[in-house]
mmCIF file of C-alpha atoms in Angstrom:
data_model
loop_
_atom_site.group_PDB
_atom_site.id
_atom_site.type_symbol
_atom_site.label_atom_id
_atom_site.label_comp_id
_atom_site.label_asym_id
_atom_site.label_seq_id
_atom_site.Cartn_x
_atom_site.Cartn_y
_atom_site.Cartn_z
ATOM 1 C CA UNK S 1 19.887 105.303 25.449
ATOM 2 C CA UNK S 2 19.565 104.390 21.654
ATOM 3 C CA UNK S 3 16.860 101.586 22.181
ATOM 4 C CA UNK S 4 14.917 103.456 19.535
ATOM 5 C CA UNK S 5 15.452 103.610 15.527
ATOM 6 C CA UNK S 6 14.569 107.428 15.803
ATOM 7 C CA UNK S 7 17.975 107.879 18.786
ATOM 8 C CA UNK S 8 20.422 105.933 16.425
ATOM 9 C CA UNK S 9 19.545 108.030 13.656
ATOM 10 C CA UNK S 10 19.841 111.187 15.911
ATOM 11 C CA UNK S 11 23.064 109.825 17.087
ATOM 12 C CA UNK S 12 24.574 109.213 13.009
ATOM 13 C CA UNK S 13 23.444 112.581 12.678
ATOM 14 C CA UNK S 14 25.294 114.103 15.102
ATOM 15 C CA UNK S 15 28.414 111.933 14.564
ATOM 16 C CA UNK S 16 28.319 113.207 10.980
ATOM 17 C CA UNK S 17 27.743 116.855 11.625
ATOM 18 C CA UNK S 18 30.438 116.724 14.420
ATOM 19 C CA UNK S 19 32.858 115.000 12.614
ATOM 20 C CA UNK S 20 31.967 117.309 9.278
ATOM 21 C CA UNK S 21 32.660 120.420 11.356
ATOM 22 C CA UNK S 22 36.247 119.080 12.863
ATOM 23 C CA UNK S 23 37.165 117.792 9.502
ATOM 24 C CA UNK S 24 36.099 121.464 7.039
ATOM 25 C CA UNK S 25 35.090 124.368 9.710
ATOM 26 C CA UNK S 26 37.028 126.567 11.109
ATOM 27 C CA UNK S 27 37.960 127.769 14.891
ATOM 28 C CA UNK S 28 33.890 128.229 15.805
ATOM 29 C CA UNK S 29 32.884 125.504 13.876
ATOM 30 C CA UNK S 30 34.740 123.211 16.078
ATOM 31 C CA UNK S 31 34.734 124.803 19.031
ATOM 32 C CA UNK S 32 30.578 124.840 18.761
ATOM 33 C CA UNK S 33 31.266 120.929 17.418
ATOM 34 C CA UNK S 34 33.745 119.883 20.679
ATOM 35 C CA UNK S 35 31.403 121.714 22.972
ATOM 36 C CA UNK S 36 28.275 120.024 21.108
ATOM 37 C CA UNK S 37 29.320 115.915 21.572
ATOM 38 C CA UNK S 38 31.035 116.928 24.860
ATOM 39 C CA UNK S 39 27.780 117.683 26.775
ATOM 40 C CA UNK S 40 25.732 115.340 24.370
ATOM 41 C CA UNK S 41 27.624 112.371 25.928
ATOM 42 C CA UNK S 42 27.036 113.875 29.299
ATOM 43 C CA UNK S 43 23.624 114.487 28.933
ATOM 44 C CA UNK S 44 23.554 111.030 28.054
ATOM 45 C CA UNK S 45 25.052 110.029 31.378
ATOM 46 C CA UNK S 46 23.229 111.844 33.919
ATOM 47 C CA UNK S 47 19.744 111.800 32.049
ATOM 48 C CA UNK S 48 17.008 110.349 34.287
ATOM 49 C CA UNK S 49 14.848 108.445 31.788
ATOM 50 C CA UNK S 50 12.250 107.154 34.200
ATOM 51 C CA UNK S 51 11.289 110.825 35.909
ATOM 52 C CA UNK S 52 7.946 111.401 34.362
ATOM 53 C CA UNK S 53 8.230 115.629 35.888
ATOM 54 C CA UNK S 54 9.955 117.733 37.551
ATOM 55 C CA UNK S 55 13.606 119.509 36.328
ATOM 56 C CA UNK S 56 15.914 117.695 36.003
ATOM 57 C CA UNK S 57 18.735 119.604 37.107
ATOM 58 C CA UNK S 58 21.682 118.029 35.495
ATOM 59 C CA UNK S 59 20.488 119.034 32.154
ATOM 60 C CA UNK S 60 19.588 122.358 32.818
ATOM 61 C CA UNK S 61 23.114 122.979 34.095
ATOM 62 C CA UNK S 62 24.252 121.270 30.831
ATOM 63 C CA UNK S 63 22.052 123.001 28.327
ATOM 64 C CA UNK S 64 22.918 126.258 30.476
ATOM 65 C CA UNK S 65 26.409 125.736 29.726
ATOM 66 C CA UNK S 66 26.033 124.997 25.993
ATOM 67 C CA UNK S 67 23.841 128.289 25.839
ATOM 68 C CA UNK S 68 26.813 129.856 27.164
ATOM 69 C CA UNK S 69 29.378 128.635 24.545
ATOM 70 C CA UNK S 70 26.373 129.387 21.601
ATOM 71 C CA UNK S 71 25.930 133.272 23.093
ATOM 72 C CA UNK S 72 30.051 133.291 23.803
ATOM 73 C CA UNK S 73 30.501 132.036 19.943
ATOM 74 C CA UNK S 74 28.174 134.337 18.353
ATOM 75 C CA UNK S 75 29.148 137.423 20.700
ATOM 76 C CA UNK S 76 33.132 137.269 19.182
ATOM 77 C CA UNK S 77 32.591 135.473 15.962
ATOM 78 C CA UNK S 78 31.976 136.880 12.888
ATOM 79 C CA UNK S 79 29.709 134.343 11.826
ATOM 80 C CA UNK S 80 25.543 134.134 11.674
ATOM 81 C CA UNK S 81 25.109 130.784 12.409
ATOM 82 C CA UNK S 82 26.328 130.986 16.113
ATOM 83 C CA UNK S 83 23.314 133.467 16.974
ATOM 84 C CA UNK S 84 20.634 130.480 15.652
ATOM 85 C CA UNK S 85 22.194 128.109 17.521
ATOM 86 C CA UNK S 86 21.968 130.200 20.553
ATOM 87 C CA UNK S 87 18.559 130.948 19.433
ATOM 88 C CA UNK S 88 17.652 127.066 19.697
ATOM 89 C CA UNK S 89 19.631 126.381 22.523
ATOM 90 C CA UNK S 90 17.476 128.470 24.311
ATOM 91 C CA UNK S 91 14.424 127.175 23.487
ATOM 92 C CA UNK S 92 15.610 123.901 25.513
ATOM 93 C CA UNK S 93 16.628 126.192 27.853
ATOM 94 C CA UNK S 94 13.455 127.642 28.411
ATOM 95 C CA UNK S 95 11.823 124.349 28.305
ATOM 96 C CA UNK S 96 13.712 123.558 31.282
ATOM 97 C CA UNK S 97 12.241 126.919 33.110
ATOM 98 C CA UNK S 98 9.298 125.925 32.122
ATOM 99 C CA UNK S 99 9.155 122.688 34.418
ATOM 100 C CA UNK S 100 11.162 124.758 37.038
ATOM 101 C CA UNK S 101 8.262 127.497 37.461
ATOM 102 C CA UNK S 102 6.216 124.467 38.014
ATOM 103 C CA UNK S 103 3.896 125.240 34.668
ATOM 104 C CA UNK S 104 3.915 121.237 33.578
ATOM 105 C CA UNK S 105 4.140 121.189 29.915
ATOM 106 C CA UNK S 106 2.999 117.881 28.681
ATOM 107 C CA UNK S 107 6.094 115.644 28.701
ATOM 108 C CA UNK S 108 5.736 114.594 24.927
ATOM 109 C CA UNK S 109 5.573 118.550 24.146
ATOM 110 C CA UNK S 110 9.127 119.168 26.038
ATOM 111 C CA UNK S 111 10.630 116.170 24.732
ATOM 112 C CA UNK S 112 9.613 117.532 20.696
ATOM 113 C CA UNK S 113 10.959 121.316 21.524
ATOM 114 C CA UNK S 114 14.373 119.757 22.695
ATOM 115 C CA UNK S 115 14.784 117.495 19.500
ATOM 116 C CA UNK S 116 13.693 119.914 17.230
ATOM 117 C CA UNK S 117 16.047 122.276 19.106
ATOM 118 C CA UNK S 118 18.967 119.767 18.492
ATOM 119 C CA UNK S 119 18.015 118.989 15.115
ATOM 120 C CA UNK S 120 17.962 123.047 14.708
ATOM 121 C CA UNK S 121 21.316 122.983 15.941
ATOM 122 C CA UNK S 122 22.842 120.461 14.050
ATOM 123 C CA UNK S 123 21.797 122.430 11.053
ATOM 124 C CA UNK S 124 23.205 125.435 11.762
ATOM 125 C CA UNK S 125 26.367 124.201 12.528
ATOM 126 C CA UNK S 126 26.522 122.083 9.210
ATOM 127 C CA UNK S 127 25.371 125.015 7.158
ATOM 128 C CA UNK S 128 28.396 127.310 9.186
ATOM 129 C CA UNK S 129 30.808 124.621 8.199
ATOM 130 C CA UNK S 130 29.496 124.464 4.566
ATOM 131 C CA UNK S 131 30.173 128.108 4.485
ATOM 132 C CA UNK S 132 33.355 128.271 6.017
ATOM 133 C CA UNK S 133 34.560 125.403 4.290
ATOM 134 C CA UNK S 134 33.428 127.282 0.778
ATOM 135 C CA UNK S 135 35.221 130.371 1.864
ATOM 136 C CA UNK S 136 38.183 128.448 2.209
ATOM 137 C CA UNK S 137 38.195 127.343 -1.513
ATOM 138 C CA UNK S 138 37.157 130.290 -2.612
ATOM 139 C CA UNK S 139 40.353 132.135 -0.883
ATOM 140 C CA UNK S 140 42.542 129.265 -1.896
ATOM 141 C CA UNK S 141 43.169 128.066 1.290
ATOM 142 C CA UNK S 142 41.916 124.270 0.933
#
């Protein structure tokens, strides 16, 4: 799982956006955060590492469901940032139809749209918290 110098720093950097957006953001800040290391940590359980093709369905159904908190986010919060992280989230979405509808992407291609996805995330959702956080002060409230 985090064999690679490029995972562990994904990992830090998720851990510190995560824990930045329970510590400063607001309601959708951590919701979007909870939701976030929730299905991380289960994508990092039912990943199949040696399947060279195919979908694998267990994270489609996970990145489905974080699609669904990203679109539920952005449809009742007042907030920009939850409609780019639905944005990203379904690009790995897609990615996922892609090798569903049989079309075979190659697998380093799939593997760079779903990290750049994440890392397209993870910015968002710092930026949000920045911005809520700075609202905050700016009201007086922190």
């Amino acid at each position: 799982m985090f064999d690679t110098l490029s995972t562990q720093i994904g990992a830090v950097l998720t851990v510190l956006v995560v824990a930045f957006a329970f510590l400063k953001g607001d309601e959708p800040e951590r919701i979007a955060a909870g939701g976030y290391v929730v299905l991380w940590f289960a994508s990092l359980l039912i990943q199949n590492d040696g399947a060279s093709g195919g979908t694998q369905w267990g994270l489609m159904a996970i990145d489905s469901i974080m699609l669904a908190v990203f679109a539920g986010l952005a449809w009742k919060s007042r907030r920009a940032w939850p409609v780019w992280a639905a944005a990203f989230q379904s690009l790995t979405v897609m990615s996922h139809i892609l090798t569903l509808v049989d079309i075979r992407p190659p697998v380093s291609a799939f593997y760079a749209v779903i990290n750049l996805a994440s890392t397209g995330i993870l910015s968002v959702l710092a930026i949000g918290t920045f911005w809520a956080w700075q609202e905050r002060r700016a009201a007086g409230l922190e």
